[in-house]
Short mmCIF file of C-alpha atoms in Angstrom, two decimals:
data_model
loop_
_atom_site.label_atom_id
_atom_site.label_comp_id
_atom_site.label_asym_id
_atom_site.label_seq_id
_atom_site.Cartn_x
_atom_site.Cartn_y
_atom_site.Cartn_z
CA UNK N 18 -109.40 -11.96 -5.01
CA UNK N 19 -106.29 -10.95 -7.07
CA UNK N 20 -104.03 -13.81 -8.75
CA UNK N 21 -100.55 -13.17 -8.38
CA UNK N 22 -96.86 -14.62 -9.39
CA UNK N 23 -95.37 -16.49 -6.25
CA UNK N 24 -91.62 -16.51 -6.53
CA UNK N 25 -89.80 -20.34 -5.22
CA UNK N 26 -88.66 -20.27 -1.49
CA UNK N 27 -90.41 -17.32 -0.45
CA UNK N 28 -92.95 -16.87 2.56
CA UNK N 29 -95.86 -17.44 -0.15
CA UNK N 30 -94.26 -20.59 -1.82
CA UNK N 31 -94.32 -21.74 2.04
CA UNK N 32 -98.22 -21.31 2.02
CA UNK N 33 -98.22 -23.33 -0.98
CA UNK N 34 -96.54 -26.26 1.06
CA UNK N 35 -98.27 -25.79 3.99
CA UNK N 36 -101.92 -25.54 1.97
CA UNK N 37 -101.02 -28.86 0.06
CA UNK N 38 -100.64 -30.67 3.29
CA UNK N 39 -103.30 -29.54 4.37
CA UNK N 40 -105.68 -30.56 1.55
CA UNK N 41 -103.87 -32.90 -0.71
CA UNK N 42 -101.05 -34.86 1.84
CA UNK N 43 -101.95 -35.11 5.53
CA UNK N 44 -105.57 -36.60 4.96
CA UNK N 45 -103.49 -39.48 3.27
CA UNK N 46 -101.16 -39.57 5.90
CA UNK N 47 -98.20 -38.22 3.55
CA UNK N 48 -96.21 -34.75 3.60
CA UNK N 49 -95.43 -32.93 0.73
CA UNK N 50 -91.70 -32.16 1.97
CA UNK N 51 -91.08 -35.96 1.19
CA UNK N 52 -91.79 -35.13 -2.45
CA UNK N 53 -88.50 -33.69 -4.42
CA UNK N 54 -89.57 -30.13 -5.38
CA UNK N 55 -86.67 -29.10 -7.00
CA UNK N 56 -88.57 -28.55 -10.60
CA UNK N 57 -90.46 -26.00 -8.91
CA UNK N 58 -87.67 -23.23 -8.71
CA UNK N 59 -88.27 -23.04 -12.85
CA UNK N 60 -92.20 -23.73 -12.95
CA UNK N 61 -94.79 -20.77 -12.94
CA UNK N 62 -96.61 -20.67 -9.73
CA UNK N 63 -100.01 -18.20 -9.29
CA UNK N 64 -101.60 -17.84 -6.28
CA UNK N 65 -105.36 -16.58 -5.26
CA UNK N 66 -105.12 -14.25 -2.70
CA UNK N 67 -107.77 -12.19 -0.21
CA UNK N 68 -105.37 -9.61 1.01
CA UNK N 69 -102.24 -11.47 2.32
CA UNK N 70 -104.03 -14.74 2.71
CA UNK N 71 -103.53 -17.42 0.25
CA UNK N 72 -106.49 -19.07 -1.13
CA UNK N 73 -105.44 -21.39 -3.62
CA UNK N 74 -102.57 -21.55 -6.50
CA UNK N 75 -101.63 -23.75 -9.59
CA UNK N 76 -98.39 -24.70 -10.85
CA UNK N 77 -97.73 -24.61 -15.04
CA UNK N 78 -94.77 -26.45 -15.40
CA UNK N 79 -92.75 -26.89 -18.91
CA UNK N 80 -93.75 -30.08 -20.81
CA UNK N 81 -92.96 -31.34 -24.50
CA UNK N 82 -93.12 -28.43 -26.55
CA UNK N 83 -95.54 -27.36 -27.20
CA UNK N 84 -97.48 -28.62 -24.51
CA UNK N 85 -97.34 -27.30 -20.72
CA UNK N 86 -98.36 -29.67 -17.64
CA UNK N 87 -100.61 -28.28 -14.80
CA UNK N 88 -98.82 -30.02 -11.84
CA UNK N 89 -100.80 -28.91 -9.16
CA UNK N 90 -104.34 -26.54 -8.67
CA UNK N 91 -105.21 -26.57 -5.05
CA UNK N 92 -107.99 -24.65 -3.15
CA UNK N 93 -108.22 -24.27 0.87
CA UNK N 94 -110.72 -26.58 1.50
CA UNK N 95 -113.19 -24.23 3.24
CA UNK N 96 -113.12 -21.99 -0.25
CA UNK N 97 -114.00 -24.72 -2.75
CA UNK N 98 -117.01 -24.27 -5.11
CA UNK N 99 -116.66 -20.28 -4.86
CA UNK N 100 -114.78 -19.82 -8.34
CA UNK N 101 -111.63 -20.12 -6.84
CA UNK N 102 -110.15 -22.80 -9.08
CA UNK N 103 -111.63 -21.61 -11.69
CA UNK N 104 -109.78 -18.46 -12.06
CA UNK N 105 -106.66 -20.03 -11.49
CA UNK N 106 -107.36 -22.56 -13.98
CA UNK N 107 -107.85 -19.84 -16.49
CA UNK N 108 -105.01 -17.92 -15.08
CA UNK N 109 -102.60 -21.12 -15.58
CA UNK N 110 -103.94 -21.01 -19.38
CA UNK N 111 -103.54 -17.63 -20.49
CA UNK N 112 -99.70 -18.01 -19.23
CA UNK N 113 -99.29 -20.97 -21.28
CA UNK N 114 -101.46 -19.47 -23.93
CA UNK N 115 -98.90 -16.47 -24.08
CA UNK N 116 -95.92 -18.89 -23.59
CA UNK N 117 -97.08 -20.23 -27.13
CA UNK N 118 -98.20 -23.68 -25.67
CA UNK N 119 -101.18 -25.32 -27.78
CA UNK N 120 -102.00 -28.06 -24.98
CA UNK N 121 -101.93 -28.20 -21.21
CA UNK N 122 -102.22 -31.89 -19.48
CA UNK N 123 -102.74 -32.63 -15.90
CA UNK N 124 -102.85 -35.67 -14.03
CA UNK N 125 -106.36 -34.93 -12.34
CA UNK N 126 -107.75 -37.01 -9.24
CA UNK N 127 -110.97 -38.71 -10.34
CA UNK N 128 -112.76 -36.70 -7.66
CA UNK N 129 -111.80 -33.28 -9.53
CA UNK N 130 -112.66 -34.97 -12.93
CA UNK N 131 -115.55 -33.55 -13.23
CA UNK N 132 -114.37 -29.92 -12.63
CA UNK N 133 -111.90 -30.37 -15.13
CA UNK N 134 -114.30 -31.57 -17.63
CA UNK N 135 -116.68 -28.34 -17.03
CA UNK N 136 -113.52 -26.24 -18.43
CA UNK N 137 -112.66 -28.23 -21.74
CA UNK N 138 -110.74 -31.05 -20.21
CA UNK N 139 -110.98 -34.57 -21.82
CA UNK N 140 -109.44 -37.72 -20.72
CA UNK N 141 -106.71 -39.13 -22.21
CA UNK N 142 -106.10 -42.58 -20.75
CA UNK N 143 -107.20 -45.11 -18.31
CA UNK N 144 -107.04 -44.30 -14.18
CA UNK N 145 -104.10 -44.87 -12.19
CA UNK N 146 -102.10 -44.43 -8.65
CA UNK N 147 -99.42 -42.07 -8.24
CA UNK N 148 -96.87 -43.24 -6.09
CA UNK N 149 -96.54 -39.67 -4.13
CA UNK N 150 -100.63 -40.03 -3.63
CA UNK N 151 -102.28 -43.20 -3.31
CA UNK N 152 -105.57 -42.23 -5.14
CA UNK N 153 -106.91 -42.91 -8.18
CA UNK N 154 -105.46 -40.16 -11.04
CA UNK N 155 -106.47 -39.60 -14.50
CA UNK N 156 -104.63 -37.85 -17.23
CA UNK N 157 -107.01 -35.06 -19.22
CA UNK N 158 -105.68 -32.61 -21.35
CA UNK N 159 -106.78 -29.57 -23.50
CA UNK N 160 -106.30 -27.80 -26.72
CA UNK N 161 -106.34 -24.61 -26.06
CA UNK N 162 -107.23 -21.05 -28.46
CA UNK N 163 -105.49 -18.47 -29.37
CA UNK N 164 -103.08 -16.45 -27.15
CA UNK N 165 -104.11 -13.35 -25.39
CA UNK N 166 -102.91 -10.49 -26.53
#
């Protein structure tokens, strides 16, 4: 598996589309070209990859300074529990890391809590619906160390 910088509007940033409907959007009935995407042209997106196929990717999008916002880490469904998410995860944090962010924050679903929680995550409020996906959401956020060099 190699991680790997996907540019916006590219075949690759289509995968990403097509794997969030798959896993996060069509099981609720929803598409994700509803959503307005625009923020994503300026966001850092990293993909996991076996060969050409895409396996999963997270999004680090700018937040307060200096605090960065994971906005989405999704894994084909058929590839969860292998590490995965994992190395994305630390992938996302490194860039942020050497972006000179101190905190990331994501808006987890309660289902992923406990993954999150595993890597340093903490919760920072009380659960809630999102209006782009009706399930229950928590926000969790980290401090993280020192940047890579």
């Amino acid at each position: 598996m190699k991680i790997k910088k996907i540019a916006y509007a590219t075949p690759a940033y289509q995968a990403t589309l097509d794997l969030r409907n798959q896993v996060m959007r069509h099981p609720l009935g929803l598409d994700i070209m509803d959503e307005d995407l625009s923020s994503e042209q300026t966001a850092l997106i990293l993909g996991a990859f076996s060969e050409t196929q895409l396996m999963g990717f997270g999004i680090l999008a700018g937040g307060s300074e200096p605090v960065r916002k994971v906005e989405y880490l999704v894994v084909d469904d058929s590839l969860q529990s292998q590490g995965v998410g994992s190395q994305l995860l630390q992938a996302l944090e490194k860039a942020a890391l050497n972006e000179g962010a101190t905190t990331i924050e994501l808006e987890a679903r309660v289902t992923a809590q406990p993954f999150y929680e595993r890597h340093g995550y903490h919760t920072t409020g009380e659960r809630y619906l999102l209006p782009q996906a009706p399930v229950e959401h928590i926000l969790m956020s980290k401090t993280l160390g020192t940047a890579a060099v």
